[in-house]
Tab-separated table of C-alpha atoms in Angstrom:
chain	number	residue	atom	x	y	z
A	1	UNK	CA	0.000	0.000	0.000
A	2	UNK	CA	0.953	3.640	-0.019
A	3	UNK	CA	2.924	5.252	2.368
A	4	UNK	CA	2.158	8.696	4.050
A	5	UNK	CA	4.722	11.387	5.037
A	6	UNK	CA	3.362	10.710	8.544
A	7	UNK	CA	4.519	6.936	8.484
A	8	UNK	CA	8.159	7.503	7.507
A	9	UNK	CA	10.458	8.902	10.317
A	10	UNK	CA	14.198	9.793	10.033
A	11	UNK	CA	16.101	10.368	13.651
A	12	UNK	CA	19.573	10.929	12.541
A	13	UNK	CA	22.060	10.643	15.504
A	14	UNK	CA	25.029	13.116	16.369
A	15	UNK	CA	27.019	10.831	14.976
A	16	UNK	CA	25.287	11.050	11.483
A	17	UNK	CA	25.452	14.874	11.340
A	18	UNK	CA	28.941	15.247	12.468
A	19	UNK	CA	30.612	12.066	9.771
A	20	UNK	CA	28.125	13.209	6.312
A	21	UNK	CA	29.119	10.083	5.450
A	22	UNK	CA	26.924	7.509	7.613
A	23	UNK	CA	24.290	5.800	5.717
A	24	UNK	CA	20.563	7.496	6.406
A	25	UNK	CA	18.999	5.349	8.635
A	26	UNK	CA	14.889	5.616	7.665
A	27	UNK	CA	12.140	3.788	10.242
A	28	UNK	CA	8.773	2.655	8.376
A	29	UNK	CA	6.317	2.846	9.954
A	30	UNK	CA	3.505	0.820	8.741
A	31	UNK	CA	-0.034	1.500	9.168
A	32	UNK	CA	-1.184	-1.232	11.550
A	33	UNK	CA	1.562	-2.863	12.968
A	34	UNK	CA	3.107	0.378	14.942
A	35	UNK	CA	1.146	2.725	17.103
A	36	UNK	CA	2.278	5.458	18.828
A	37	UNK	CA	1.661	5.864	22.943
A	38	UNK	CA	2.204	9.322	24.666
A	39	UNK	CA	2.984	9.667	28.210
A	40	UNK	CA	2.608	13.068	29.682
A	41	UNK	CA	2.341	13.310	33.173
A	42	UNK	CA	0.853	16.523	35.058
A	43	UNK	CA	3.201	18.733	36.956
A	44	UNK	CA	0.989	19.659	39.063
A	45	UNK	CA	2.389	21.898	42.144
A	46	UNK	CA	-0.065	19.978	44.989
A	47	UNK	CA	0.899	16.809	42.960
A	48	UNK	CA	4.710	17.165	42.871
A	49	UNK	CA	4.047	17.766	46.717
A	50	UNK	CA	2.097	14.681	47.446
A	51	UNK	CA	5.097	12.994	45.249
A	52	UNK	CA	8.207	14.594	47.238
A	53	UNK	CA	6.722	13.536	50.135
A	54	UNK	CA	6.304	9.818	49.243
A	55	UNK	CA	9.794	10.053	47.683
A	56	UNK	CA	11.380	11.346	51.345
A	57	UNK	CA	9.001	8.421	52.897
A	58	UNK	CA	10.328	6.027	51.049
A	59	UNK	CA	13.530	6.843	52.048
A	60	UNK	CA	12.865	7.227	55.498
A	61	UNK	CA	11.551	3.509	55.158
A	62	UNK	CA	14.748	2.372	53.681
A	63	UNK	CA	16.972	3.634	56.487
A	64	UNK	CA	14.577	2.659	59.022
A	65	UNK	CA	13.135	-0.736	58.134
A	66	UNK	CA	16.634	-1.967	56.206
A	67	UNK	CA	16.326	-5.457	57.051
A	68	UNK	CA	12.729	-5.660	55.645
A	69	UNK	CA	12.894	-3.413	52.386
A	70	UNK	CA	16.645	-5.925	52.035
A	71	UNK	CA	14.086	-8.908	52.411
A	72	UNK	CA	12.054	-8.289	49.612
A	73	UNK	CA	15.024	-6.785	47.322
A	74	UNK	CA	16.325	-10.175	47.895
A	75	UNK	CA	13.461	-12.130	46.785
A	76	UNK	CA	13.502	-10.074	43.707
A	77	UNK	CA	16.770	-11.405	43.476
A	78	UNK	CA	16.395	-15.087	43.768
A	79	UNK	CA	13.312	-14.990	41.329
A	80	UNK	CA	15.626	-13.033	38.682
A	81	UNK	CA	18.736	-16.056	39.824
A	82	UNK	CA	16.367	-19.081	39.856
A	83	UNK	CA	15.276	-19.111	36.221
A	84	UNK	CA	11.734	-20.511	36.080
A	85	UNK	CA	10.026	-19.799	33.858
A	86	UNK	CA	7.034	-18.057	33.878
A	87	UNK	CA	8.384	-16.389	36.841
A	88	UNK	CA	6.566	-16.620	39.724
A	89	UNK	CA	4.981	-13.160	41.308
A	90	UNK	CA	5.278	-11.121	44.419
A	91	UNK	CA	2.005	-10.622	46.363
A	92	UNK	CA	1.663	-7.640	48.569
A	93	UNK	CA	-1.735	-8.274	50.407
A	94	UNK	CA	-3.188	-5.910	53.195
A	95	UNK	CA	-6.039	-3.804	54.168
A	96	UNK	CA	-6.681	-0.309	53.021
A	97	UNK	CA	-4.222	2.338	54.781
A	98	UNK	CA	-1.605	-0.413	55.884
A	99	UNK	CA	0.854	1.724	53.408
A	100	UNK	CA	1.390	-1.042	50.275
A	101	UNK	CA	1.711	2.463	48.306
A	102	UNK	CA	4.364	3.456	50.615
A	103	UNK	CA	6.361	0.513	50.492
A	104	UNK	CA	5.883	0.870	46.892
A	105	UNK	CA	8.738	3.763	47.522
A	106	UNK	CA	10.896	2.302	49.731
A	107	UNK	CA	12.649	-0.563	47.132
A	108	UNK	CA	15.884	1.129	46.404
A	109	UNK	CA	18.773	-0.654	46.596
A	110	UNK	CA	22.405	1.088	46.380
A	111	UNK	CA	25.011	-0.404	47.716
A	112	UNK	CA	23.452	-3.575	47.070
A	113	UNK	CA	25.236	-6.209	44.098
A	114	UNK	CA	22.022	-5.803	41.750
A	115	UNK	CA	20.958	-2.613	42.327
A	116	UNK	CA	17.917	-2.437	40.019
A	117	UNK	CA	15.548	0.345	39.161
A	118	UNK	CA	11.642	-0.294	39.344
A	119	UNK	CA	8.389	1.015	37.647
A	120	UNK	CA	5.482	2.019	39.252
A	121	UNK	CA	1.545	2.608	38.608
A	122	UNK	CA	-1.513	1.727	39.639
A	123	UNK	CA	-4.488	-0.389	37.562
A	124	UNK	CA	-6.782	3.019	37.125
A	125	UNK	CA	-10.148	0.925	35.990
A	126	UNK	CA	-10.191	-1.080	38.840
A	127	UNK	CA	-12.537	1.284	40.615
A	128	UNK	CA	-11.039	1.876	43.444
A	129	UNK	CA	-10.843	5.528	44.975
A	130	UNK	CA	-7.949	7.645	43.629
A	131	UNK	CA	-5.047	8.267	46.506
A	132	UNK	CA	-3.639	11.753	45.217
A	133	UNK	CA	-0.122	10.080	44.943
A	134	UNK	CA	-1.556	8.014	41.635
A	135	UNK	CA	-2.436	11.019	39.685
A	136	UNK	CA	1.409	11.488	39.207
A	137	UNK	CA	1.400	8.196	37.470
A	138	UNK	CA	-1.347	8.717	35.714
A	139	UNK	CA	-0.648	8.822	32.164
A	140	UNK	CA	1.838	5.793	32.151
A	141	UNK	CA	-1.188	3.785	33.800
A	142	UNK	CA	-3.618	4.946	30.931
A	143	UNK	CA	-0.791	4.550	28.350
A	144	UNK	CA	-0.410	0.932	29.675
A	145	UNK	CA	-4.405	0.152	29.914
A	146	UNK	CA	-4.480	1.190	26.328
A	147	UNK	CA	-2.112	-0.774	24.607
A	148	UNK	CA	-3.763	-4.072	27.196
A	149	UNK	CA	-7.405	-2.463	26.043
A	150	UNK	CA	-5.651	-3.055	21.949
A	151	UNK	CA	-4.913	-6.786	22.769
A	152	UNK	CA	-9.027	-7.337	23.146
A	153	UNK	CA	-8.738	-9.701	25.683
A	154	UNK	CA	-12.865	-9.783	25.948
A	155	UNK	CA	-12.556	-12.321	23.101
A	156	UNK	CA	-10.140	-14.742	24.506
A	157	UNK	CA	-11.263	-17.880	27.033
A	158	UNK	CA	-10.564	-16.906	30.825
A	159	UNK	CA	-8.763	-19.906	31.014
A	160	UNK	CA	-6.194	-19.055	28.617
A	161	UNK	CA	-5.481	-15.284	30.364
A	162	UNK	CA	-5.668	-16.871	34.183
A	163	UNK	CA	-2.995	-19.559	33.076
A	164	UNK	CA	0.383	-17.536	32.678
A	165	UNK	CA	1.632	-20.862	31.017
A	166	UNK	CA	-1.021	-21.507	28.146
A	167	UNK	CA	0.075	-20.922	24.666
A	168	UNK	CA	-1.722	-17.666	24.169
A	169	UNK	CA	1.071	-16.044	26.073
A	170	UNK	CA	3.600	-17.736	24.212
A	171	UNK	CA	2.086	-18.101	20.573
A	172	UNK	CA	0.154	-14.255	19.949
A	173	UNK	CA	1.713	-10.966	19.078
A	174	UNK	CA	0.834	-8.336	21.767
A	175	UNK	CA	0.628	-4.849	21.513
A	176	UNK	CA	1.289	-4.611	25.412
A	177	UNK	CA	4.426	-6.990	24.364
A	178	UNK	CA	5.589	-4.537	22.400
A	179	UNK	CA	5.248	-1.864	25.327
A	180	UNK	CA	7.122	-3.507	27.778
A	181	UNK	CA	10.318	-3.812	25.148
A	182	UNK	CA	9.524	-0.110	25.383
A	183	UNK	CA	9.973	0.352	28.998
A	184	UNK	CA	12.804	-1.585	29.247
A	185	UNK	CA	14.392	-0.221	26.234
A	186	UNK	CA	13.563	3.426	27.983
A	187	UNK	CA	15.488	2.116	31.694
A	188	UNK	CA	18.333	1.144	29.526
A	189	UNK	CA	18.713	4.882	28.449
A	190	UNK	CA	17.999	6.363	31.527
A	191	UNK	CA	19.964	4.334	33.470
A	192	UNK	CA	19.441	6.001	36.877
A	193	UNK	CA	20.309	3.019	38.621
A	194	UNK	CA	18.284	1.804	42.381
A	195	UNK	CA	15.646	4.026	41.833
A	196	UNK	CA	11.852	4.165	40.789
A	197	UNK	CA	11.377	5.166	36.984
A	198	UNK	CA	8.976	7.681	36.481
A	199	UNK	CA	8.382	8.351	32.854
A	200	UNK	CA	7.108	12.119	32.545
A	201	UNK	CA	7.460	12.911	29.104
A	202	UNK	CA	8.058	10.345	26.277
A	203	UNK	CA	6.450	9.544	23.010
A	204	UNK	CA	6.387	5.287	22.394
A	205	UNK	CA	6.406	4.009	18.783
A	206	UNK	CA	4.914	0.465	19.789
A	207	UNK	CA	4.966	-2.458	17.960
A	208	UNK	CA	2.936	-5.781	18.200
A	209	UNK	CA	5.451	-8.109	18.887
A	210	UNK	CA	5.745	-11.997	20.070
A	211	UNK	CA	7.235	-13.498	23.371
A	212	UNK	CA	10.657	-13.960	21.867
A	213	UNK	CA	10.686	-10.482	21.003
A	214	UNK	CA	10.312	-9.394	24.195
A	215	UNK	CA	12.711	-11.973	25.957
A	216	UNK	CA	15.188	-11.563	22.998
A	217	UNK	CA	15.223	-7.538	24.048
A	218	UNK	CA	15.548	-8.236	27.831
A	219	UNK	CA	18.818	-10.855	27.554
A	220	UNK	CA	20.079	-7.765	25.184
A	221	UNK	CA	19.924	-5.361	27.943
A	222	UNK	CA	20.530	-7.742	30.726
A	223	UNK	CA	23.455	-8.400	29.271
A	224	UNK	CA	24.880	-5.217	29.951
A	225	UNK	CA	22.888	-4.174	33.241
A	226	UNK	CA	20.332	-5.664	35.871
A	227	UNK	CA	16.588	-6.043	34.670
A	228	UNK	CA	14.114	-3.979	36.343
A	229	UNK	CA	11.042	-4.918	37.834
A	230	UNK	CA	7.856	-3.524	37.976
A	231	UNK	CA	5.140	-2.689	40.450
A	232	UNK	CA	0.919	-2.862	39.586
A	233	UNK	CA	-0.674	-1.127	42.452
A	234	UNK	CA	-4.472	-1.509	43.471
A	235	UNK	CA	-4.851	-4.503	41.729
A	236	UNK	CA	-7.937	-5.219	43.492
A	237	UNK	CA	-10.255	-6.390	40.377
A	238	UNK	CA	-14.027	-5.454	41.150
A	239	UNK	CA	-16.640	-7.647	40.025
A	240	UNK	CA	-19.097	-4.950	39.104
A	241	UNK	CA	-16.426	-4.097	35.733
A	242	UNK	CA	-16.966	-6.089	32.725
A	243	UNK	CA	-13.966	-8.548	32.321
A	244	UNK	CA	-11.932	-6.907	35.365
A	245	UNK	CA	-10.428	-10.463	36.545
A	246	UNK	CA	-9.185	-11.247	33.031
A	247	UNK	CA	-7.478	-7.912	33.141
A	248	UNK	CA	-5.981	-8.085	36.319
A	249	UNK	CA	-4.888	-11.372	35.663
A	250	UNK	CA	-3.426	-10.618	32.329
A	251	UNK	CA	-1.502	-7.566	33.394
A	252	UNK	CA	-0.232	-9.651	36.224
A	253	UNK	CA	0.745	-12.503	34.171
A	254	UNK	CA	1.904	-10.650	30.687
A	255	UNK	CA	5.361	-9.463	32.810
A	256	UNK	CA	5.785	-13.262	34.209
A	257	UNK	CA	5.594	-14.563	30.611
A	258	UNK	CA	8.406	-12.254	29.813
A	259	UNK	CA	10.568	-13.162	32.726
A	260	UNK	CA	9.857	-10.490	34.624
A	261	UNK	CA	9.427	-9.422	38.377
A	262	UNK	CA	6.153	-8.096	38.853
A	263	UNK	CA	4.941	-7.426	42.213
A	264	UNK	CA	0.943	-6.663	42.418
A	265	UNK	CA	-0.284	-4.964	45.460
A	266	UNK	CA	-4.162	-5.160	46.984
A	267	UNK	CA	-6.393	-5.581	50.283
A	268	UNK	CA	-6.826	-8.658	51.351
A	269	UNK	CA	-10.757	-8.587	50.999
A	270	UNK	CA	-10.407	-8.877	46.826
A	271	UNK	CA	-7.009	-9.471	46.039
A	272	UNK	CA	-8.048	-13.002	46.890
A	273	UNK	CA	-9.673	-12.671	43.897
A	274	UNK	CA	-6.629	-12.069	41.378
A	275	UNK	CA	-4.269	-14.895	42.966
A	276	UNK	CA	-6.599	-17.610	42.806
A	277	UNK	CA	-5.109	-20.671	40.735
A	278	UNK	CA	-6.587	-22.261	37.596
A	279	UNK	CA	-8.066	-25.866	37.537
A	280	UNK	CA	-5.059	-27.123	35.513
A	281	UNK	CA	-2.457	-29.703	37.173
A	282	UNK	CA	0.581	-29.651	36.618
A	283	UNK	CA	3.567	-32.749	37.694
A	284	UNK	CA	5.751	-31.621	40.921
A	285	UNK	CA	5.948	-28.205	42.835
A	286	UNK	CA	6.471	-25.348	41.235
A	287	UNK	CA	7.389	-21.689	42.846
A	288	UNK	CA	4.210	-19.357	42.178
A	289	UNK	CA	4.210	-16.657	44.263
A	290	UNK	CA	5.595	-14.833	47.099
A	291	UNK	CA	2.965	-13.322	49.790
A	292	UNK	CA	4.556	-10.425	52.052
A	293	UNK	CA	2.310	-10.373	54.723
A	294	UNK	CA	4.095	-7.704	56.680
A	295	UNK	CA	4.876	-4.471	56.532
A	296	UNK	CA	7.569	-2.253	58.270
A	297	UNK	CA	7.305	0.320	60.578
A	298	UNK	CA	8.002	4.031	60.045
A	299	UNK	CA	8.338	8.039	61.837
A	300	UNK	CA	6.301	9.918	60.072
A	301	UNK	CA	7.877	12.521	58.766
A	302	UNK	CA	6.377	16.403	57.585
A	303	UNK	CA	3.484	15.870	55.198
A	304	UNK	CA	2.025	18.690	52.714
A	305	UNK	CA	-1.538	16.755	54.124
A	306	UNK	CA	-3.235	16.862	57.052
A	307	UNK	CA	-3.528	13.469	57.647
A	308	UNK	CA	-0.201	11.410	57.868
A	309	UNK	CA	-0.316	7.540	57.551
A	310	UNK	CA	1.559	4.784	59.209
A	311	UNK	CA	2.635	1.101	58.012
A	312	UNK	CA	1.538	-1.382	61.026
A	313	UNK	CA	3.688	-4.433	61.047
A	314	UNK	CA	4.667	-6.736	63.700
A	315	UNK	CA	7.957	-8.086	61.354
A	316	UNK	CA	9.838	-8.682	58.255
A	317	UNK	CA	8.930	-11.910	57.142
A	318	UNK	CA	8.590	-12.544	53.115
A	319	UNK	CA	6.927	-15.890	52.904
A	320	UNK	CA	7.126	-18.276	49.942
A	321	UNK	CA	4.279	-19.976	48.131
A	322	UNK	CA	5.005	-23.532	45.820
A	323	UNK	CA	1.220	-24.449	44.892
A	324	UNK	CA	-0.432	-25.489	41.520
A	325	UNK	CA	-0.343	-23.011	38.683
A	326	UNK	CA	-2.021	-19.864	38.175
């Protein structure tokens, strides 16, 4: 077919301007197969506030609370070591105001061997009421619902999305596949080492891509630096949306597929709901998930709100799961 001016891009590097004699270097885009996914977050004053101040929390966790925030790093670690594959997930269960969003903050690691960076946002359709912290992840959460939303999931079999095993996750071309490569393509060029990656301004070309695409790109950059992992907050699907398990589920399960570290975070009362495991059998044990049950303990420190919050824990423990498959 014909090609529009729109679907041919040329992004010459410094290094092409500055030789004149580097071949031109032309991306073609076709109509179809790449789509293009903005993320522009607010910078809003009271919302840079509410984010500075989780920021300085999370710090004030990881001096604190050491031991515990080291607890879960290392379980990020072993899943990342051990090699199964899909990789099993990290559950953080507990009732509203217990501070999963604040741990959320506290997972740096410097000084550590792998320090890895992290990514961060919360499932905005799962109907849950907005904390003011989320709004500054907004558009990365809407970006990422989008490209999932392109994927149509409403016409696949629930058993297919709730089994992170089946061959729909390793057979189909995914636009949120092609996302992910993305992100990870984005933390190799920011590089800002043990910290949480908040994307403010970027422009995506995504493709639809298949599973080998996406683990093909991650040995790429693992190969020169640690993979990231990535945190899904209020995943807490509510029965009153249309499809909301499948999408919790999927969104959960895409990052496994991909040998990922995904850590989903919930109340206890529904997040039940997302970690229950599929009929299928499987030969043997098998690591699924890790539950952290426990949170650690903080001083508040000087809030722009009224209202400060507070963890409640009684210790550090990160507990491991090996059940059927899910």
């Amino acid at each position: 077919g014909w090609l529009v001016g729109e679907d041919v891009k040329f992004v010459p590097t410094l290094e092409d301007v500055e030789s004149m004699n580097t071949p031109v270097h032309v991306l073609v885009v076709a109509p179809g197969i790449i789509t293009t996914v903005e993320v522009r977050e607010r910078k809003d004053e009271m919302l840079m506030a509410e984010l500075a101040y989780y920021q300085r929390l999370g710090q004030e966790i990881q001096i604190k609370c050491h031991s515990c925030c080291g607890a879960i790093l290392d379980k990020i670690d072993t899943i990342y070591e051990e090699g199964s594959h899909p990789k099993p997930f990290i559950c953080v269960e507990g009732s509203s105001g217990m501070g999963k969003s604040q741990l959320a903050f506290s997972l740096g690691g410097e000084g550590r061997k792998y320090p890895r960076p992290w990514f961060y946002w919360p499932l905005l359709s799962a109907g849950e009421e907005m904390q003011r912290v989320y709004w500054n992840f907004s558009s990365i959460a809407t970006a990422f619902e989008s490209v999932v939303k392109k994927d149509e999931l409403e016409k696949l079999p629930k058993a297919e999305i709730l089994n992170s095993a089946s061959s729909f996750y390793t057979t189909q071309k995914l636009w949120t596949y092609g996302f992910i490569i993305e992100l990870l393509r984005y933390d190799s060029r920011a590089d800002v080492g043990a910290q949480m990656i908040r994307v403010e301004n970027e422009t995506f070309e995504v493709a639809k891509c298949g599973l080998k695409d996406v683990i093909d790109a991650r040995t790429k950059i693992n190969n020169r630096k640690v993979l990231p992992f990535f945190i899904l907050d209020e995943m807490t699907p509510s029965g009153e949306i249309p499809n909301m398990m499948k999408l919790a589920a999927f969104q959960r399960n895409v990052f496994r597929a991909c040998g990922l570290v995904v850590i989903v975070m919930g109340t206890d009362a529904k997040i039940s709901n997302l970690v229950s495991q599929s009929q299928h059998s499987r030969t043997g044990s098998h690591w699924w998930m890790t539950v952290v049950s426990s949170f650690p303990t903080y001083q508040s420190i000087s809030s722009p709100r009224s209202c400060e919050g507070r963890i409640v824990a009684e210790g550090d423990k990160v507990a491991s799961r090996r059940e059927g498959h899910c």
